[in-house]
Coordinates of C-alpha atoms in Angstrom, one line a residue:
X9 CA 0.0 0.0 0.0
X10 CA 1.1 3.3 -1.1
X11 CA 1.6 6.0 1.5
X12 CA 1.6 9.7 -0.2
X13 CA 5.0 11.2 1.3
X14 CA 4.8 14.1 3.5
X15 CA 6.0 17.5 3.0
X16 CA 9.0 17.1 4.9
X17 CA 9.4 14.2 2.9
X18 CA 8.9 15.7 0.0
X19 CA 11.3 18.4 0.6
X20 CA 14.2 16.3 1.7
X21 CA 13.9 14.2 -1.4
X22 CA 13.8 17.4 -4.1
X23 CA 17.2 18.4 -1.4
X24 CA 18.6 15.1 -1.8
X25 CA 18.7 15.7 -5.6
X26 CA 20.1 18.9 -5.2
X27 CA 22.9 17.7 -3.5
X28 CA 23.4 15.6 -6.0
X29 CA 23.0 18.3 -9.0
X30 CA 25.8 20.1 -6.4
X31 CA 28.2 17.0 -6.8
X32 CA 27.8 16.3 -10.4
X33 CA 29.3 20.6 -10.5
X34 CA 31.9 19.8 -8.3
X35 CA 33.1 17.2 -10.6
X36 CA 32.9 18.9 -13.7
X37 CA 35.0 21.9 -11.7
X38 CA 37.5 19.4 -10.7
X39 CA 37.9 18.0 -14.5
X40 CA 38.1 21.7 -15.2
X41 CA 41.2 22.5 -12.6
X42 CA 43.1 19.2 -14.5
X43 CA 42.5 20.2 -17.3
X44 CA 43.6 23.9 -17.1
X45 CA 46.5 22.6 -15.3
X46 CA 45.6 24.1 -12.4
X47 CA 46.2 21.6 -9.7
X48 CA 49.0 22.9 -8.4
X49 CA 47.4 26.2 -7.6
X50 CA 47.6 25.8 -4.1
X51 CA 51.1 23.9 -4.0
X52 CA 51.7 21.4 -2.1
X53 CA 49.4 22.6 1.2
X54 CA 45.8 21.0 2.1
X55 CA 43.9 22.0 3.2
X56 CA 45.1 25.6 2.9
X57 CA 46.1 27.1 -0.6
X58 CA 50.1 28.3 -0.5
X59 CA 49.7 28.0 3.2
X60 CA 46.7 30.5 3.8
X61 CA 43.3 30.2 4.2
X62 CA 42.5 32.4 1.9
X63 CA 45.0 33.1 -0.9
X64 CA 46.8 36.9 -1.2
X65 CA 47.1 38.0 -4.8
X66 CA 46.3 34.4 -6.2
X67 CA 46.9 33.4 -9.8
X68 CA 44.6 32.1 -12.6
X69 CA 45.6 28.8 -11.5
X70 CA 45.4 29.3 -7.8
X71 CA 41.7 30.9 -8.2
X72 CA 40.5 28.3 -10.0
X73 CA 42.0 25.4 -7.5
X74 CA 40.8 27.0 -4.7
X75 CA 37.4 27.1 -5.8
X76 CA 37.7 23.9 -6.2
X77 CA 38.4 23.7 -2.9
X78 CA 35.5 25.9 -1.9
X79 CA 33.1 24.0 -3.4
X80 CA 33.9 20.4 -1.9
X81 CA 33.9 22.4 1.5
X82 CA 30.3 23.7 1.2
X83 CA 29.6 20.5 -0.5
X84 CA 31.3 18.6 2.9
X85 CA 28.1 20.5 4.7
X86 CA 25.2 19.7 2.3
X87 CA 26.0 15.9 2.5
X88 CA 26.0 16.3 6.5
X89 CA 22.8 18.1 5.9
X90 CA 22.1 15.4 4.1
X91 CA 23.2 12.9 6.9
X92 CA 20.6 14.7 9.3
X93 CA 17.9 14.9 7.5
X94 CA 17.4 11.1 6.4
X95 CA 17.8 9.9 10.1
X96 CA 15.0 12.8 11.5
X97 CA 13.0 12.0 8.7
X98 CA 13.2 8.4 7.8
X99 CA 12.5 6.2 10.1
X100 CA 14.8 3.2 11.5
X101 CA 15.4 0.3 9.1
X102 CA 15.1 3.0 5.8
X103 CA 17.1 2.4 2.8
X104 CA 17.4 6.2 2.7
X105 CA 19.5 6.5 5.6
X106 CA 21.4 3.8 4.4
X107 CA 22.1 5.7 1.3
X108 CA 22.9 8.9 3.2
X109 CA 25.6 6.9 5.7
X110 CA 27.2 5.5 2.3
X111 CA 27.0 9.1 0.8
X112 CA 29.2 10.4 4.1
X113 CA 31.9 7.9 3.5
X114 CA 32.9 8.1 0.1
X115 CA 33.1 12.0 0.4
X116 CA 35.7 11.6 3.1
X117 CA 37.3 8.9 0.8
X118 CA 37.1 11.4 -2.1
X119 CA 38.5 14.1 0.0
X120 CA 41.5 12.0 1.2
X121 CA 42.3 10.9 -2.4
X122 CA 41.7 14.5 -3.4
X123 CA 44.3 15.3 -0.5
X124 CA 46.6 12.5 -1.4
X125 CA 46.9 14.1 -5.5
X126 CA 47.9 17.0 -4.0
X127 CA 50.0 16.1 -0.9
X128 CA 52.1 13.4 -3.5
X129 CA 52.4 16.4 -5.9
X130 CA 50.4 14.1 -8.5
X131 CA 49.0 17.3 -10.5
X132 CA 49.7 19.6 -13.0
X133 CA 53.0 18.4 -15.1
X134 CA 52.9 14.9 -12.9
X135 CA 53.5 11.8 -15.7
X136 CA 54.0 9.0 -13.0
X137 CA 52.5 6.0 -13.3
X138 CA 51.4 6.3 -9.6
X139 CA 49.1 9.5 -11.0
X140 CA 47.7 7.5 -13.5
X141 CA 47.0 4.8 -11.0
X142 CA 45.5 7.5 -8.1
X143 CA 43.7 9.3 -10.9
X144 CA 41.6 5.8 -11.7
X145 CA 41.0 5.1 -7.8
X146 CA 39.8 8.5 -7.6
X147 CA 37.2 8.3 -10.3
X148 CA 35.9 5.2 -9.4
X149 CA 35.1 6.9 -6.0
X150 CA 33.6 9.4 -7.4
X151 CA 31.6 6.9 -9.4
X152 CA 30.1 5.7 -6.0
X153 CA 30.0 8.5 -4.7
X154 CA 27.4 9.7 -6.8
X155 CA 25.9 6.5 -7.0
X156 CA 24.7 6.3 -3.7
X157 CA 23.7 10.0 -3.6
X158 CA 21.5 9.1 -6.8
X159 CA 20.3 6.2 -4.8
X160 CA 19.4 8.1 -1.7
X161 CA 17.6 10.8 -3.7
X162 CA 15.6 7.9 -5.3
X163 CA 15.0 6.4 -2.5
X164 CA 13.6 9.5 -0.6
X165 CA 11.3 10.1 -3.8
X166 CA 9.6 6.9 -3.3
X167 CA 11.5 4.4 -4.8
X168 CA 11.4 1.0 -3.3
X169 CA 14.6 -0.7 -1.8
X170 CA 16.7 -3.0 -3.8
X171 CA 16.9 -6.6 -4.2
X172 CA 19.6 -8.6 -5.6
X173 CA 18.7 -12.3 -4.2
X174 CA 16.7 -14.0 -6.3
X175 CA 16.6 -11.6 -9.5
X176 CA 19.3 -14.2 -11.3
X177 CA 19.8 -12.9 -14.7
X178 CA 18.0 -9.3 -14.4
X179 CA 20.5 -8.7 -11.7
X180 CA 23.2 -9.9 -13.3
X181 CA 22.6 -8.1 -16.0
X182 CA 21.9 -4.7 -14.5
X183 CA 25.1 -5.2 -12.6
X184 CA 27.3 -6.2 -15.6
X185 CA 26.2 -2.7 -17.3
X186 CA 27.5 -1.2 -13.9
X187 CA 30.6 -2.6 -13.7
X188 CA 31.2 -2.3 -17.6
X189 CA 30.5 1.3 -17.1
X190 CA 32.9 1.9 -14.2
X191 CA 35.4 0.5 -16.5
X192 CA 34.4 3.3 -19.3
X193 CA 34.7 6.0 -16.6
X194 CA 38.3 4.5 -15.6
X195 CA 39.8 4.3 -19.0
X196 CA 37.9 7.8 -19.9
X197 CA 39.1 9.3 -17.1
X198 CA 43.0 8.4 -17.9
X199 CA 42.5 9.0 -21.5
X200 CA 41.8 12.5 -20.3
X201 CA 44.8 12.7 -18.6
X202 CA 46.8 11.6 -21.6
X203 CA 45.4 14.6 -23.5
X204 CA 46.5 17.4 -20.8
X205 CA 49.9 16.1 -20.8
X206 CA 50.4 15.1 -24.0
X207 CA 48.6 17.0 -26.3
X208 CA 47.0 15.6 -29.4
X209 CA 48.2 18.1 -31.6
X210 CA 51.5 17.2 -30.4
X211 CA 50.9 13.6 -31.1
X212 CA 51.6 13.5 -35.0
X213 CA 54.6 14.5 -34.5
X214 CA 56.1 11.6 -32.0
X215 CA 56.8 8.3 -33.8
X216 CA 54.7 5.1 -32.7
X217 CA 57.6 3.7 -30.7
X218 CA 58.6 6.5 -28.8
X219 CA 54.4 7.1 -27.5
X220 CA 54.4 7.0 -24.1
X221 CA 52.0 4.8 -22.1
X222 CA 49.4 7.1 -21.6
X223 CA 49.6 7.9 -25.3
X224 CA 48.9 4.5 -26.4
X225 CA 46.0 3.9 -24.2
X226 CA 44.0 6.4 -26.1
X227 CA 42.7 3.5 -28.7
X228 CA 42.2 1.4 -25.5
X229 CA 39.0 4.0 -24.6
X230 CA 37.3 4.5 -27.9
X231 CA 36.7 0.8 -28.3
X232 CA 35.6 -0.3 -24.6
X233 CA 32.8 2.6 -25.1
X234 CA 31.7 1.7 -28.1
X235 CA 31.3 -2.2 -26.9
X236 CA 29.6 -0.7 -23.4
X237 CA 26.9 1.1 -25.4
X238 CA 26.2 -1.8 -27.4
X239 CA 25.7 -4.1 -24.3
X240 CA 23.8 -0.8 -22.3
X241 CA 21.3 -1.2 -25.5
X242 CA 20.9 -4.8 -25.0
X243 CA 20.6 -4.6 -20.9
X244 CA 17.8 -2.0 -21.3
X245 CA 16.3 -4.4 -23.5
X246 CA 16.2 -6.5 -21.2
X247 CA 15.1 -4.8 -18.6
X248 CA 11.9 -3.9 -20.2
X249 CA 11.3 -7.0 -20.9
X250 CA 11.4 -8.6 -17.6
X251 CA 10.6 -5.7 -15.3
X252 CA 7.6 -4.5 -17.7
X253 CA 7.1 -1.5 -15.6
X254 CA 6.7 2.4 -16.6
X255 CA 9.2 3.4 -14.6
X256 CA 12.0 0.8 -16.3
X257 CA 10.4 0.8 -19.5
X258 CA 11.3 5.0 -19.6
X259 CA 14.4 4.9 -17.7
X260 CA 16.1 1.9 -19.8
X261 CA 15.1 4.3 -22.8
X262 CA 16.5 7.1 -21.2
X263 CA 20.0 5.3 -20.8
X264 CA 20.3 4.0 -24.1
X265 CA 19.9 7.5 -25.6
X266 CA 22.2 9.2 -23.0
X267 CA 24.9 6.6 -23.8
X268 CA 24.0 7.2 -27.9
X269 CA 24.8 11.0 -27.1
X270 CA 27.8 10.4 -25.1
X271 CA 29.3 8.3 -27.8
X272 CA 28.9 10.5 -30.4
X273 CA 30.5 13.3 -27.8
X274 CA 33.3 10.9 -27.5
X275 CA 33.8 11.4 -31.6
X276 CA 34.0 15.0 -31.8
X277 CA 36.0 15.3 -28.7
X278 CA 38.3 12.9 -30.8
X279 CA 38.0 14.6 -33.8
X280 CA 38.3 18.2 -32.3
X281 CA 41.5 16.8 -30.4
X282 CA 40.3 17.3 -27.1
X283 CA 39.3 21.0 -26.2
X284 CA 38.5 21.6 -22.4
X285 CA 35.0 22.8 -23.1
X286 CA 34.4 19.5 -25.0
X287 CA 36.2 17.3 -22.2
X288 CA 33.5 18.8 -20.3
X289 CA 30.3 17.8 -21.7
X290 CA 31.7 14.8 -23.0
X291 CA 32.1 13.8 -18.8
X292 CA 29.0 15.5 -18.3
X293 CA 27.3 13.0 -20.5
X294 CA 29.2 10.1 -18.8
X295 CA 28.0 11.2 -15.4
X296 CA 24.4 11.5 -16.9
X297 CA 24.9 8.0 -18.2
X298 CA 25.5 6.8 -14.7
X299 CA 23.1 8.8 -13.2
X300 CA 20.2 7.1 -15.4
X301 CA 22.5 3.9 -15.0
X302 CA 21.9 3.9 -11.3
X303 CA 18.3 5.1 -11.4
X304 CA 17.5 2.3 -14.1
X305 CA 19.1 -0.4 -11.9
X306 CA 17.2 0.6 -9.2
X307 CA 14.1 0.5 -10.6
X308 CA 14.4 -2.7 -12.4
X309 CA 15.6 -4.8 -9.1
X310 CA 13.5 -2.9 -6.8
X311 CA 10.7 -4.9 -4.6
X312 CA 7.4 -4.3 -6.1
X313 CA 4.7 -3.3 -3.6
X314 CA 2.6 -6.3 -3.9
X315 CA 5.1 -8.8 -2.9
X316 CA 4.2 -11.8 -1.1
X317 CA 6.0 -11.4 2.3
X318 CA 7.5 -14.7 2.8
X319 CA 5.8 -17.0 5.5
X320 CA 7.2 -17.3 8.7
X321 CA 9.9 -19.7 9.5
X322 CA 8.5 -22.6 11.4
X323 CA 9.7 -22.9 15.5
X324 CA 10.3 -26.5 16.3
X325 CA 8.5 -27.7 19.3
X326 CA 11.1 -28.4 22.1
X327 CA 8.5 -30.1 23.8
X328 CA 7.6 -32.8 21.4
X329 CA 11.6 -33.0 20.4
X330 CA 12.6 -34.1 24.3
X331 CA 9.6 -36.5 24.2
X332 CA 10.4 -38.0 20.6
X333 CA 11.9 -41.6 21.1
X334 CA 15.5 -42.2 20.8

């Protein structure tokens, strides 16, 4: 039985996904300072900038890092907002302050890795292996990071909770596409990093055996998007067909069309060699697929309402048991 949500309720949730909308900018921002080169802005110091609190007579790369910084401090507060509001709301035993819990930890994760890029000195002209290797744990927190804030905002709209056990192949499935997508976002996100330190333009000229590593994983990207899409398309498909539900039927459709649009932003990021502004929407897109991804997975393995609730596990009788015969 439905129970219409009350306005606290209803408030929280439209909050929850403006928390989110707030996280999705923050990334975007922080693609913006590695891409401008402008991680280094505030040295080596964190959480200061150069040492201060606030920056005196700050560069163009210092401003733009320390908004940065700005940014994942007010967003530290709106996620403890967050935090607060699920357990006054929600009551005990709620997925959504399950999702709100989750949401707390993987922003102080993110923060520490965020910490760790600049306390290593892994920005700006950086071409170790180990910043290839923190910039791919870093965006696969971020991945779950806003996974569980999408969840949690779902969740507080209404959705139902989750169920894994006993879905078999729609679960396996919906999870696959997850995973597969993670993997997109990883190679995505060090393709991206091959392209501020190495330049496309710059790439004609180099010969095929002196390409650095991060140069030669830019075919690796391409392809493992292309092949994601074309299994998103299929698990959508699926989706529909096995969770024939409004909700999955317009969310799997959803997906497959934000995945189409991020592909094709893929090409002309490719074939514009890389601009910032395109490096933008084209990760934009990809947290827009994700988004949807999440939301779609949700929706297709949550509980439906009229669920049988299974029958209570028999108690043995102690009684007849000590009178039983040997």
């Amino acid at each position: 039985m439905n129970v219409p949500p009350s306005r606290r309720e209803t408030r929280f949730a439209r909050y929850a996904w403006g928390v989110l909308a707030w996280n999705v900018a923050v990334v975007l921002w922080g693609a913006f300072v590695r891409a401008s080169g402008s991680g280094a802005g505030c040295g080596s110091h964190w959480p200061r900038c150069n040492g201060q609190v606030i920056p005196q007579s700050p560069t163009v790369h210092t401003l733009i890092e320390f908004t940065h910084r700005l940014m994942t401090g007010l967003d530290t507060f709106m996620v403890l907002g967050l935090l607060a509001g699920a357990f006054l709301i929600h009551r005990k035993g709620s997925p959504v302050r399950a999702g709100a819990v989750l949401s707390t930890f993987f922003l102080v994760t993110e923060a520490l890795v965020g910490a760790a890029l600049v306390k290593f000195d892994l920005v700006a002209d950086n071409r170790s292996t180990a910043r290839v290797w923190v910039m791919a744990v870093h965006l696969v927190n971020t991945f779950l990071l806003l996974a569980v804030l999408t969840l949690t905002a779902w969740w507080a709209s209404g959705g139902l909770p989750m169920k894994l056990r006993g879905r078999g192949k729609m679960a396996s499935v919906m999870l696959l596409a997850v995973f597969a997508t993670i993997v997109v976002g990883t190679t995505g996100a060090i393709t991206a990093l091959g392209d501020t330190l190495y330049p496309k333009q710059q790439v004609g000229l180099r010969e095929a055996a002196t390409a650095t590593f991060l140069e030669r994983l830019r075919i690796v990207h391409p392809i493992v998007a292309v092949l994601t899409a074309l299994y998103v398309v299929l698990a959508g498909a699926i989706a529909r067909r096995m969770r024939p539900s409004a909700t999955t039927a317009r969310l799997s459709r959803l997906l497959v069309a934000l995945f189409a649009a991020q592909v094709v932003a893929g090409a002309i990021n490719v074939i514009l060699l890389a601009p910032v502004w395109m490096q933008i929407v084209h990760l934009l897109l990809a947290d827009a697929v994700w988004i949807a991804l999440i939301c779609t997975t949700a929706a297709a393995l949550a509980v439906p309402d009229d669920a049988p609730e299974p029958p209570p596990t028999p108690r043995p009788d102690r009684r007849a048991l000590s009178e039983a015969p040997a």
